[in-house]
mmCIF file of C-alpha atoms in Angstrom:
data_model
loop_
_atom_site.group_PDB
_atom_site.id
_atom_site.type_symbol
_atom_site.label_atom_id
_atom_site.label_comp_id
_atom_site.label_asym_id
_atom_site.label_seq_id
_atom_site.Cartn_x
_atom_site.Cartn_y
_atom_site.Cartn_z
ATOM 1 C CA MET M 502 -61.754 4.236 55.704
ATOM 2 C CA GLY M 503 -62.034 4.214 52.174
ATOM 3 C CA GLY M 504 -58.329 3.561 51.545
ATOM 4 C CA LYS M 505 -56.191 0.869 50.159
ATOM 5 C CA ARG M 506 -54.894 -2.511 51.566
ATOM 6 C CA ARG M 507 -51.213 -2.633 52.396
ATOM 7 C CA LYS M 508 -49.921 -5.501 50.413
ATOM 8 C CA SER M 509 -48.283 -8.366 52.997
ATOM 9 C CA GLU M 510 -43.982 -8.950 52.976
ATOM 10 C CA SER M 511 -44.963 -12.117 51.180
ATOM 11 C CA GLU M 512 -47.397 -10.429 48.544
ATOM 12 C CA ALA M 513 -44.355 -7.825 47.901
ATOM 13 C CA MET M 514 -42.248 -10.367 48.231
ATOM 14 C CA GLU M 515 -43.728 -12.598 45.405
ATOM 15 C CA GLU M 516 -43.953 -9.509 42.235
ATOM 16 C CA TYR M 517 -40.177 -7.983 43.116
ATOM 17 C CA GLY M 518 -39.431 -12.311 41.741
ATOM 18 C CA SER M 519 -41.660 -12.209 39.270
ATOM 19 C CA ASP M 520 -40.067 -9.107 37.561
ATOM 20 C CA VAL M 521 -36.806 -10.198 37.791
ATOM 21 C CA GLU M 522 -37.194 -13.266 36.101
ATOM 22 C CA LEU M 523 -39.234 -11.380 33.045
ATOM 23 C CA ASP M 524 -36.057 -8.870 33.092
ATOM 24 C CA LYS M 525 -34.106 -12.387 33.409
ATOM 25 C CA LYS M 526 -36.028 -13.441 30.211
ATOM 26 C CA GLU M 527 -35.986 -10.349 28.419
ATOM 27 C CA GLU M 528 -32.411 -10.078 28.546
ATOM 28 C CA LYS M 529 -31.908 -14.334 27.678
ATOM 29 C CA LYS M 530 -33.728 -13.240 24.236
ATOM 30 C CA LYS M 531 -31.800 -10.222 23.562
ATOM 31 C CA MET M 532 -28.349 -12.782 23.468
ATOM 32 C CA GLU M 533 -30.053 -14.811 21.525
ATOM 33 C CA LYS M 534 -30.550 -12.487 18.917
ATOM 34 C CA GLY M 535 -27.101 -10.540 19.268
ATOM 35 C CA LYS M 536 -25.790 -14.227 18.038
ATOM 36 C CA GLY M 537 -28.384 -14.537 15.134
ATOM 37 C CA ARG M 538 -27.371 -11.685 14.062
ATOM 38 C CA GLU M 539 -23.482 -10.960 12.150
ATOM 39 C CA ILE M 540 -21.847 -8.198 13.504
ATOM 40 C CA LEU M 541 -21.185 -5.828 10.565
ATOM 41 C CA PRO M 542 -17.763 -3.426 10.311
ATOM 42 C CA SER M 543 -19.977 -0.867 10.426
ATOM 43 C CA MET M 544 -21.380 -1.283 13.916
ATOM 44 C CA ILE M 545 -18.066 -0.995 15.304
ATOM 45 C CA LYS M 546 -16.299 2.561 16.574
ATOM 46 C CA ASN M 547 -12.830 1.669 16.811
ATOM 47 C CA LYS M 548 -11.179 1.837 14.335
ATOM 48 C CA GLU M 549 -8.606 -1.032 14.260
ATOM 49 C CA LYS M 550 -11.132 -3.108 15.173
ATOM 50 C CA ARG M 551 -13.411 -2.467 12.396
ATOM 51 C CA SER M 552 -10.602 -2.635 9.957
ATOM 52 C CA ALA M 553 -10.005 -5.620 11.061
ATOM 53 C CA VAL M 554 -13.213 -7.469 11.187
ATOM 54 C CA HIS M 555 -13.640 -6.017 7.378
ATOM 55 C CA ALA M 556 -10.384 -7.883 6.418
ATOM 56 C CA LYS M 557 -11.776 -11.145 8.066
ATOM 57 C CA LEU M 558 -15.315 -11.132 5.949
ATOM 58 C CA LYS M 559 -13.744 -9.724 3.024
ATOM 59 C CA HIS M 560 -10.933 -13.250 3.487
ATOM 60 C CA GLU M 561 -14.098 -15.724 4.437
ATOM 61 C CA LYS M 562 -16.022 -14.945 1.102
ATOM 62 C CA LYS M 563 -12.771 -15.368 -0.753
ATOM 63 C CA VAL M 564 -12.204 -18.887 0.589
ATOM 64 C CA GLU M 565 -15.948 -19.562 -0.164
ATOM 65 C CA LYS M 566 -15.863 -18.157 -3.506
ATOM 66 C CA ARG M 567 -12.616 -20.007 -4.410
ATOM 67 C CA LYS M 568 -14.068 -23.308 -2.731
ATOM 68 C CA LYS M 569 -17.006 -22.754 -5.067
ATOM 69 C CA LEU M 570 -15.146 -22.475 -8.083
ATOM 70 C CA LYS M 571 -12.900 -25.768 -7.656
ATOM 71 C CA ALA M 572 -15.989 -27.310 -6.720
ATOM 72 C CA ARG M 573 -17.709 -26.469 -10.126
ATOM 73 C CA ASP M 574 -14.611 -27.007 -12.031
ATOM 74 C CA ALA M 575 -14.622 -30.648 -10.194
ATOM 75 C CA GLU M 576 -18.230 -31.368 -11.740
ATOM 76 C CA GLU M 577 -17.119 -30.323 -14.954
ATOM 77 C CA LYS M 578 -14.327 -32.761 -15.279
ATOM 78 C CA ARG M 579 -16.072 -35.516 -13.949
ATOM 79 C CA ALA M 580 -19.088 -34.866 -16.446
ATOM 80 C CA LEU M 581 -16.487 -34.660 -19.840
ATOM 81 C CA GLU M 582 -15.170 -38.420 -17.997
ATOM 82 C CA LEU M 583 -18.181 -39.346 -17.925
ATOM 83 C CA GLY M 584 -19.328 -38.590 -21.202
ATOM 84 C CA GLU M 585 -22.213 -35.866 -20.145
ATOM 85 C CA GLU M 586 -22.887 -32.478 -20.376
ATOM 86 C CA PRO M 587 -21.273 -29.863 -18.200
ATOM 87 C CA PRO M 588 -23.667 -28.243 -15.633
ATOM 88 C CA PRO M 589 -24.838 -25.075 -17.149
ATOM 89 C CA ARG M 590 -22.813 -21.886 -15.948
ATOM 90 C CA LYS M 591 -25.115 -19.618 -14.099
ATOM 91 C CA ILE M 592 -25.214 -15.986 -15.556
ATOM 92 C CA PRO M 593 -24.652 -12.927 -13.115
ATOM 93 C CA ARG M 594 -27.005 -10.619 -13.530
ATOM 94 C CA THR M 595 -26.009 -6.744 -14.536
ATOM 95 C CA ILE M 596 -27.857 -4.151 -15.629
ATOM 96 C CA GLU M 597 -27.000 -4.593 -19.807
ATOM 97 C CA ASN M 598 -28.554 -8.087 -19.715
ATOM 98 C CA THR M 599 -31.529 -6.985 -17.080
ATOM 99 C CA ARG M 600 -31.992 -4.079 -19.716
ATOM 100 C CA GLU M 601 -35.558 -2.994 -20.465
ATOM 101 C CA ASN M 602 -37.393 -3.669 -23.828
ATOM 102 C CA ASP M 603 -36.895 -2.200 -26.652
ATOM 103 C CA GLU M 604 -38.671 -2.088 -30.068
ATOM 104 C CA THR M 605 -35.867 -0.518 -32.113
ATOM 105 C CA VAL M 606 -33.775 -3.238 -31.161
ATOM 106 C CA CYS M 607 -31.928 -4.602 -34.786
ATOM 107 C CA LYS M 608 -31.967 -7.698 -35.604
ATOM 108 C CA PRO M 609 -29.922 -9.907 -38.391
ATOM 109 C CA ASP M 610 -33.193 -10.225 -40.126
ATOM 110 C CA ASP M 611 -34.069 -6.899 -40.840
ATOM 111 C CA GLU M 612 -34.751 -5.701 -44.167
ATOM 112 C CA GLU M 613 -35.444 -3.206 -43.456
ATOM 113 C CA LEU M 614 -32.157 -1.803 -41.964
ATOM 114 C CA PHE M 615 -29.911 -3.345 -44.785
ATOM 115 C CA ALA M 616 -32.494 -1.679 -47.212
ATOM 116 C CA GLY M 617 -31.729 1.773 -45.754
ATOM 117 C CA ASN M 618 -28.101 1.073 -44.651
ATOM 118 C CA ASP M 619 -27.786 1.095 -48.803
ATOM 119 C CA ALA M 620 -30.195 4.340 -49.126
ATOM 120 C CA ASP M 621 -28.737 6.456 -45.979
ATOM 121 C CA GLU M 622 -25.501 8.689 -46.724
ATOM 122 C CA PHE M 623 -23.024 6.919 -45.527
ATOM 123 C CA SER M 624 -23.415 4.213 -47.845
ATOM 124 C CA SER M 625 -21.124 5.491 -51.067
ATOM 125 C CA ILE M 626 -18.613 5.650 -48.018
ATOM 126 C CA LEU M 627 -18.861 2.301 -46.484
ATOM 127 C CA LYS M 628 -19.035 0.777 -49.917
ATOM 128 C CA ARG M 629 -15.368 2.338 -50.546
ATOM 129 C CA GLU M 630 -16.950 4.373 -53.517
ATOM 130 C CA ARG M 631 -15.454 7.776 -51.991
ATOM 131 C CA THR M 632 -12.247 7.933 -49.677
ATOM 132 C CA PRO M 633 -13.209 9.765 -46.139
ATOM 133 C CA LYS M 634 -12.232 13.652 -45.979
ATOM 134 C CA ILE M 635 -12.052 14.798 -43.058
ATOM 135 C CA LEU M 636 -12.251 18.422 -42.045
ATOM 136 C CA ILE M 637 -11.253 19.418 -38.253
ATOM 137 C CA THR M 638 -11.732 22.868 -36.390
ATOM 138 C CA THR M 639 -12.092 23.816 -33.064
ATOM 139 C CA SER M 640 -14.928 26.728 -31.960
ATOM 140 C CA ARG M 641 -14.190 30.291 -31.887
ATOM 141 C CA PHE M 642 -12.729 30.142 -28.143
ATOM 142 C CA ASN M 643 -10.178 28.098 -27.829
ATOM 143 C CA SER M 644 -8.119 26.689 -25.284
ATOM 144 C CA THR M 645 -4.985 25.425 -24.417
ATOM 145 C CA ARG M 646 -5.373 21.678 -24.149
ATOM 146 C CA GLY M 647 -7.954 21.787 -27.654
ATOM 147 C CA PRO M 648 -4.886 22.062 -30.243
ATOM 148 C CA ALA M 649 -3.276 19.036 -28.067
ATOM 149 C CA PHE M 650 -6.405 16.636 -28.357
ATOM 150 C CA ILE M 651 -6.852 17.992 -32.088
ATOM 151 C CA SER M 652 -3.060 17.230 -32.766
ATOM 152 C CA GLU M 653 -3.677 13.470 -31.593
ATOM 153 C CA LEU M 654 -7.026 13.496 -33.786
ATOM 154 C CA LEU M 655 -5.222 14.501 -36.769
ATOM 155 C CA GLN M 656 -3.185 10.819 -36.476
ATOM 156 C CA VAL M 657 -5.708 8.898 -35.231
ATOM 157 C CA ILE M 658 -7.999 9.607 -38.092
ATOM 158 C CA PRO M 659 -6.343 8.431 -41.634
ATOM 159 C CA ASN M 660 -7.287 11.804 -44.847
ATOM 160 C CA ALA M 661 -7.846 14.104 -41.740
ATOM 161 C CA HIS M 662 -7.129 17.981 -41.825
ATOM 162 C CA TYR M 663 -7.090 20.971 -39.264
ATOM 163 C CA TYR M 664 -8.127 24.981 -39.922
ATOM 164 C CA LYS M 665 -7.803 27.085 -37.441
ATOM 165 C CA ARG M 666 -11.820 28.566 -36.892
ATOM 166 C CA GLY M 667 -10.915 32.434 -36.463
ATOM 167 C CA THR M 668 -14.183 34.526 -36.970
ATOM 168 C CA TYR M 669 -15.791 32.279 -39.202
ATOM 169 C CA ASP M 670 -19.805 31.621 -38.495
ATOM 170 C CA LEU M 671 -19.996 27.630 -38.927
ATOM 171 C CA LYS M 672 -22.710 27.895 -42.082
ATOM 172 C CA LYS M 673 -19.763 29.666 -44.442
ATOM 173 C CA ILE M 674 -16.867 26.651 -42.842
ATOM 174 C CA VAL M 675 -19.852 24.066 -43.980
ATOM 175 C CA GLU M 676 -19.984 25.735 -47.609
ATOM 176 C CA TYR M 677 -16.204 25.889 -47.662
ATOM 177 C CA ALA M 678 -15.879 21.996 -46.979
ATOM 178 C CA LYS M 679 -18.889 21.190 -49.283
ATOM 179 C CA LYS M 680 -16.722 22.982 -51.898
ATOM 180 C CA GLN M 681 -13.345 21.524 -51.257
ATOM 181 C CA ASP M 682 -15.005 18.094 -51.309
ATOM 182 C CA PHE M 683 -14.659 17.309 -47.756
ATOM 183 C CA THR M 684 -17.018 14.010 -46.702
ATOM 184 C CA SER M 685 -17.261 15.275 -42.804
ATOM 185 C CA LEU M 686 -16.712 17.959 -40.370
ATOM 186 C CA ILE M 687 -15.854 17.794 -36.673
ATOM 187 C CA VAL M 688 -15.820 20.470 -34.660
ATOM 188 C CA VAL M 689 -14.130 20.264 -31.157
ATOM 189 C CA HIS M 690 -15.838 22.100 -28.515
ATOM 190 C CA THR M 691 -14.097 23.818 -25.595
ATOM 191 C CA ASN M 692 -15.424 25.324 -22.371
ATOM 192 C CA ARG M 693 -13.390 26.702 -19.586
ATOM 193 C CA ARG M 694 -10.242 25.478 -20.880
ATOM 194 C CA GLU M 695 -11.024 21.912 -21.605
ATOM 195 C CA PRO M 696 -12.499 20.084 -24.694
ATOM 196 C CA ASP M 697 -16.257 19.093 -23.991
ATOM 197 C CA ALA M 698 -17.791 18.138 -26.900
ATOM 198 C CA LEU M 699 -17.636 16.569 -30.191
ATOM 199 C CA LEU M 700 -19.776 17.726 -32.932
ATOM 200 C CA ILE M 701 -19.777 15.872 -35.936
ATOM 201 C CA ILE M 702 -21.384 17.108 -39.711
ATOM 202 C CA GLY M 703 -21.906 14.708 -42.461
ATOM 203 C CA LEU M 704 -21.269 16.381 -45.625
ATOM 204 C CA PRO M 705 -22.947 17.509 -48.064
ATOM 205 C CA ASP M 706 -26.296 16.360 -46.621
ATOM 206 C CA GLY M 707 -25.867 15.672 -43.419
ATOM 207 C CA PRO M 708 -26.673 14.400 -40.427
ATOM 208 C CA THR M 709 -25.574 16.175 -37.337
ATOM 209 C CA ALA M 710 -24.125 14.170 -34.401
ATOM 210 C CA HIS M 711 -23.797 16.348 -30.882
ATOM 211 C CA PHE M 712 -21.555 14.548 -28.591
ATOM 212 C CA LYS M 713 -20.843 15.508 -25.245
ATOM 213 C CA LEU M 714 -16.492 15.076 -24.404
ATOM 214 C CA SER M 715 -15.703 13.579 -20.733
ATOM 215 C CA ARG M 716 -12.704 11.827 -19.437
ATOM 216 C CA LEU M 717 -10.151 13.297 -21.842
ATOM 217 C CA VAL M 718 -6.501 11.130 -21.222
ATOM 218 C CA LEU M 719 -4.024 13.024 -23.569
ATOM 219 C CA ARG M 720 -0.849 10.053 -24.911
ATOM 220 C CA LYS M 721 1.655 12.613 -22.794
ATOM 221 C CA ASP M 722 -0.496 11.114 -19.554
ATOM 222 C CA ILE M 723 -1.054 7.510 -20.152
ATOM 223 C CA LYS M 724 1.300 5.538 -18.726
ATOM 224 C CA ASN M 725 3.643 2.965 -21.484
ATOM 225 C CA HIS M 726 1.877 4.499 -24.254
ATOM 226 C CA GLY M 727 2.874 3.793 -27.725
ATOM 227 C CA ASN M 728 3.647 6.174 -31.073
ATOM 228 C CA PRO M 729 1.436 5.253 -33.660
ATOM 229 C CA THR M 730 2.203 4.852 -37.446
ATOM 230 C CA SER M 731 0.889 6.704 -40.108
ATOM 231 C CA HIS M 732 -1.230 2.958 -41.669
ATOM 232 C CA GLU M 733 -4.913 2.854 -42.049
ATOM 233 C CA PRO M 734 -6.615 1.410 -38.852
ATOM 234 C CA GLU M 735 -8.330 -1.125 -37.856
ATOM 235 C CA LEU M 736 -12.206 -0.299 -36.747
ATOM 236 C CA VAL M 737 -13.415 -2.147 -34.008
ATOM 237 C CA LEU M 738 -17.358 -0.907 -33.113
ATOM 238 C CA THR M 739 -19.218 -3.098 -30.311
ATOM 239 C CA ASN M 740 -22.856 -3.094 -28.920
ATOM 240 C CA PHE M 741 -24.418 -0.509 -30.693
ATOM 241 C CA THR M 742 -27.516 -2.795 -30.939
ATOM 242 C CA THR M 743 -30.603 -0.114 -31.548
ATOM 243 C CA ARG M 744 -31.698 1.704 -34.549
ATOM 244 C CA LEU M 745 -30.054 4.551 -33.339
ATOM 245 C CA GLY M 746 -27.234 3.078 -31.889
ATOM 246 C CA HIS M 747 -27.070 1.800 -34.992
ATOM 247 C CA ARG M 748 -27.309 5.351 -37.301
ATOM 248 C CA ALA M 749 -24.754 6.362 -34.400
ATOM 249 C CA GLY M 750 -22.157 3.377 -35.119
ATOM 250 C CA ARG M 751 -22.706 4.455 -38.675
ATOM 251 C CA ILE M 752 -21.749 8.269 -38.500
ATOM 252 C CA ILE M 753 -18.923 7.467 -36.584
ATOM 253 C CA GLN M 754 -17.783 4.457 -39.440
ATOM 254 C CA SER M 755 -17.800 7.244 -42.421
ATOM 255 C CA LEU M 756 -14.815 9.114 -40.850
ATOM 256 C CA PHE M 757 -12.218 6.419 -40.979
ATOM 257 C CA PRO M 758 -11.260 4.407 -44.701
ATOM 258 C CA GLN M 759 -12.903 0.839 -45.196
ATOM 259 C CA GLU M 760 -9.420 -0.652 -46.226
ATOM 260 C CA PRO M 761 -6.881 -1.274 -43.282
ATOM 261 C CA ASN M 762 -3.759 -1.490 -43.286
ATOM 262 C CA PHE M 763 -2.961 -4.895 -41.095
ATOM 263 C CA ARG M 764 1.020 -4.789 -41.444
ATOM 264 C CA GLY M 765 0.416 -1.283 -38.925
ATOM 265 C CA ARG M 766 -0.763 -3.191 -36.467
ATOM 266 C CA ARG M 767 -3.830 -0.235 -35.114
ATOM 267 C CA VAL M 768 -6.825 -0.518 -33.507
ATOM 268 C CA VAL M 769 -9.065 2.063 -33.132
ATOM 269 C CA THR M 770 -12.076 0.970 -30.319
ATOM 270 C CA PHE M 771 -15.186 3.062 -29.981
ATOM 271 C CA HIS M 772 -17.158 0.081 -26.850
ATOM 272 C CA ASN M 773 -20.581 1.136 -26.493
ATOM 273 C CA GLN M 774 -21.974 0.789 -22.842
ATOM 274 C CA ARG M 775 -24.731 1.762 -20.952
ATOM 275 C CA ASP M 776 -25.065 4.853 -24.243
ATOM 276 C CA TYR M 777 -21.734 5.954 -23.065
ATOM 277 C CA ILE M 778 -19.284 5.300 -26.444
ATOM 278 C CA PHE M 779 -15.587 4.461 -24.447
ATOM 279 C CA PHE M 780 -12.797 5.182 -27.404
ATOM 280 C CA ARG M 781 -9.314 3.816 -27.456
ATOM 281 C CA HIS M 782 -6.409 3.170 -29.580
ATOM 282 C CA HIS M 783 -3.977 0.790 -29.267
ATOM 283 C CA ARG M 784 -0.993 -1.046 -31.603
ATOM 284 C CA TYR M 785 -0.271 -5.080 -31.187
ATOM 285 C CA ILE M 786 3.251 -6.068 -30.300
ATOM 286 C CA PHE M 787 4.233 -9.419 -30.599
ATOM 287 C CA GLU M 788 7.009 -10.637 -28.314
ATOM 288 C CA THR M 789 8.958 -13.647 -28.288
ATOM 289 C CA LYS M 790 9.887 -15.672 -25.425
ATOM 290 C CA GLU M 791 12.270 -18.530 -24.420
ATOM 291 C CA SER M 792 10.748 -21.367 -22.198
ATOM 292 C CA LYS M 793 12.873 -23.737 -21.134
ATOM 293 C CA LYS M 794 11.295 -27.422 -21.625
ATOM 294 C CA SER M 795 13.528 -30.877 -19.677
ATOM 295 C CA ASP M 796 13.823 -33.485 -22.631
ATOM 296 C CA SER M 797 13.381 -36.367 -20.223
ATOM 297 C CA LYS M 798 13.919 -37.135 -16.837
ATOM 298 C CA GLY M 799 17.314 -38.081 -15.142
ATOM 299 C CA LYS M 800 19.193 -38.214 -18.392
ATOM 300 C CA LYS M 801 22.028 -35.772 -18.717
ATOM 301 C CA ASP M 802 24.220 -34.531 -21.849
ATOM 302 C CA LYS M 803 27.648 -35.543 -22.140
ATOM 303 C CA ASP M 804 28.778 -32.509 -20.279
ATOM 304 C CA GLY M 805 27.073 -33.454 -17.607
ATOM 305 C CA LYS M 806 23.766 -30.577 -17.417
ATOM 306 C CA ASP M 807 20.689 -31.370 -17.966
ATOM 307 C CA GLY M 808 19.202 -31.701 -21.419
ATOM 308 C CA LYS M 809 16.584 -29.061 -21.860
ATOM 309 C CA ILE M 810 15.667 -27.767 -25.253
ATOM 310 C CA SER M 811 14.838 -23.938 -25.630
ATOM 311 C CA GLN M 812 11.886 -23.591 -27.598
ATOM 312 C CA GLN M 813 10.253 -20.068 -28.377
ATOM 313 C CA LYS M 814 6.779 -18.743 -27.648
ATOM 314 C CA VAL M 815 5.574 -15.587 -29.392
ATOM 315 C CA ILE M 816 3.216 -13.841 -27.161
ATOM 316 C CA ALA M 817 0.929 -11.011 -28.110
ATOM 317 C CA ARG M 818 0.095 -7.779 -26.038
ATOM 318 C CA LEU M 819 -1.696 -4.470 -26.679
ATOM 319 C CA GLN M 820 0.028 -1.044 -26.523
ATOM 320 C CA GLU M 821 -2.336 2.292 -26.172
ATOM 321 C CA CYS M 822 -1.101 4.356 -28.056
ATOM 322 C CA GLY M 823 -3.818 7.186 -26.851
ATOM 323 C CA PRO M 824 -5.603 9.644 -26.726
ATOM 324 C CA ARG M 825 -8.547 8.549 -24.350
ATOM 325 C CA PHE M 826 -11.756 9.728 -23.977
ATOM 326 C CA THR M 827 -15.332 9.180 -23.587
ATOM 327 C CA LEU M 828 -18.612 10.163 -25.744
ATOM 328 C CA LYS M 829 -22.427 10.720 -25.150
ATOM 329 C CA LEU M 830 -24.604 11.260 -27.746
ATOM 330 C CA ARG M 831 -26.403 13.955 -27.199
ATOM 331 C CA SER M 832 -28.597 14.985 -30.366
ATOM 332 C CA LEU M 833 -28.759 13.876 -33.547
ATOM 333 C CA GLN M 834 -30.407 16.022 -36.562
ATOM 334 C CA HIS M 835 -31.509 15.848 -40.025
ATOM 335 C CA GLY M 836 -29.131 17.939 -42.655
ATOM 336 C CA THR M 837 -26.029 19.912 -41.276
ATOM 337 C CA PHE M 838 -25.566 22.292 -38.220
ATOM 338 C CA ASP M 839 -28.922 24.237 -38.554
ATOM 339 C CA THR M 840 -29.980 25.978 -34.766
ATOM 340 C CA LYS M 841 -32.888 27.438 -35.914
ATOM 341 C CA GLY M 842 -34.542 25.199 -38.672
ATOM 342 C CA GLY M 843 -33.258 21.909 -38.229
ATOM 343 C CA GLU M 844 -34.932 19.013 -38.178
ATOM 344 C CA TYR M 845 -34.192 16.915 -35.255
ATOM 345 C CA GLU M 846 -34.094 12.805 -35.605
ATOM 346 C CA TRP M 847 -33.643 12.661 -31.665
ATOM 347 C CA VAL M 848 -32.760 14.574 -28.619
ATOM 348 C CA HIS M 849 -31.851 13.725 -24.971
ATOM 349 C CA LYS M 850 -33.539 14.874 -22.434
ATOM 350 C CA PRO M 851 -33.627 14.807 -18.654
ATOM 351 C CA GLU M 852 -37.159 13.323 -18.414
ATOM 352 C CA MET M 853 -36.364 10.344 -20.508
ATOM 353 C CA ASP M 854 -33.922 8.937 -17.984
ATOM 354 C CA THR M 855 -36.569 7.174 -16.137
ATOM 355 C CA SER M 856 -34.958 3.972 -14.969
ATOM 356 C CA ARG M 857 -30.965 2.695 -14.866
ATOM 357 C CA ARG M 858 -31.902 0.350 -17.020
ATOM 358 C CA ARG M 859 -32.939 1.972 -19.657
ATOM 359 C CA PHE M 860 -30.938 2.784 -23.311
ATOM 360 C CA PHE M 861 -31.307 4.457 -26.096
ATOM 361 C CA LEU M 862 -27.685 2.900 -28.225
#
């Protein structure tokens, strides 16, 4: 009375068969999905199998890359043989070439920029009317690595002189440097026994640039390092593209004499990349190597030896002299150092870093 009707055996069997068929279809779909999806090394729990799969994938990528390079070279060779233009090479997308548009990027026909160069604080040095004379000192609390870094800076920058800081105030040191006809003042700041900042003050009228110093490697810690000579180095500044970068580059340029002595084979490089300025100090080395070349196939000398001519080949390479460090501009101030009443041209703030592709130098 009012109860549910019991299912017959045939109906129950039909329902069971349909459920089994649905389960089989679901399993088949899962298998098909698994076949289409690539097994990543991170999905494997066993360490040995995971490393083996990773090595195999790496090798496959390497082989595929080689094939593409060979095909590209073959296309270029065939185009040259036919007298056609080779296919254009693909330019890889990097953070540098996809940087945000900046209105302050310097252009080669910028007349205002050239007029500013002729009237700025460094024009007399860069026009070779004055020779740079640098005073180097430290912060009040010096460290153990500070003097070692300064001694290497004295070898890098010609006509640089070191004076102990003592208890003198920085403003008094600036006044003394002006009277002694110094063109720049460098203060090496230390924190926790490690040099962590450089303050470069242009004399007599500024500007003052504050750089963060990081990744310092002294000469003794560089493998197969060379010892620099007393010749005036060749200065290389690269990738200072904006107005601010151009100004920072001229501050660095004013520290070095503008007449390099190429006999010394010394090169000082300041390379800007993503607002980090990498400093390197190298010297050229020219080596002669003998390479044997056969005169003709099958011919022999009177002594019965193969006819081979020894040719001398000159090979040029670079040897690092040290030190090695990285700079990052923190602030640029008008005039000489003044924390209270000084006007700043530019100050880096954390809220300015809105994108990885936004650069200021």
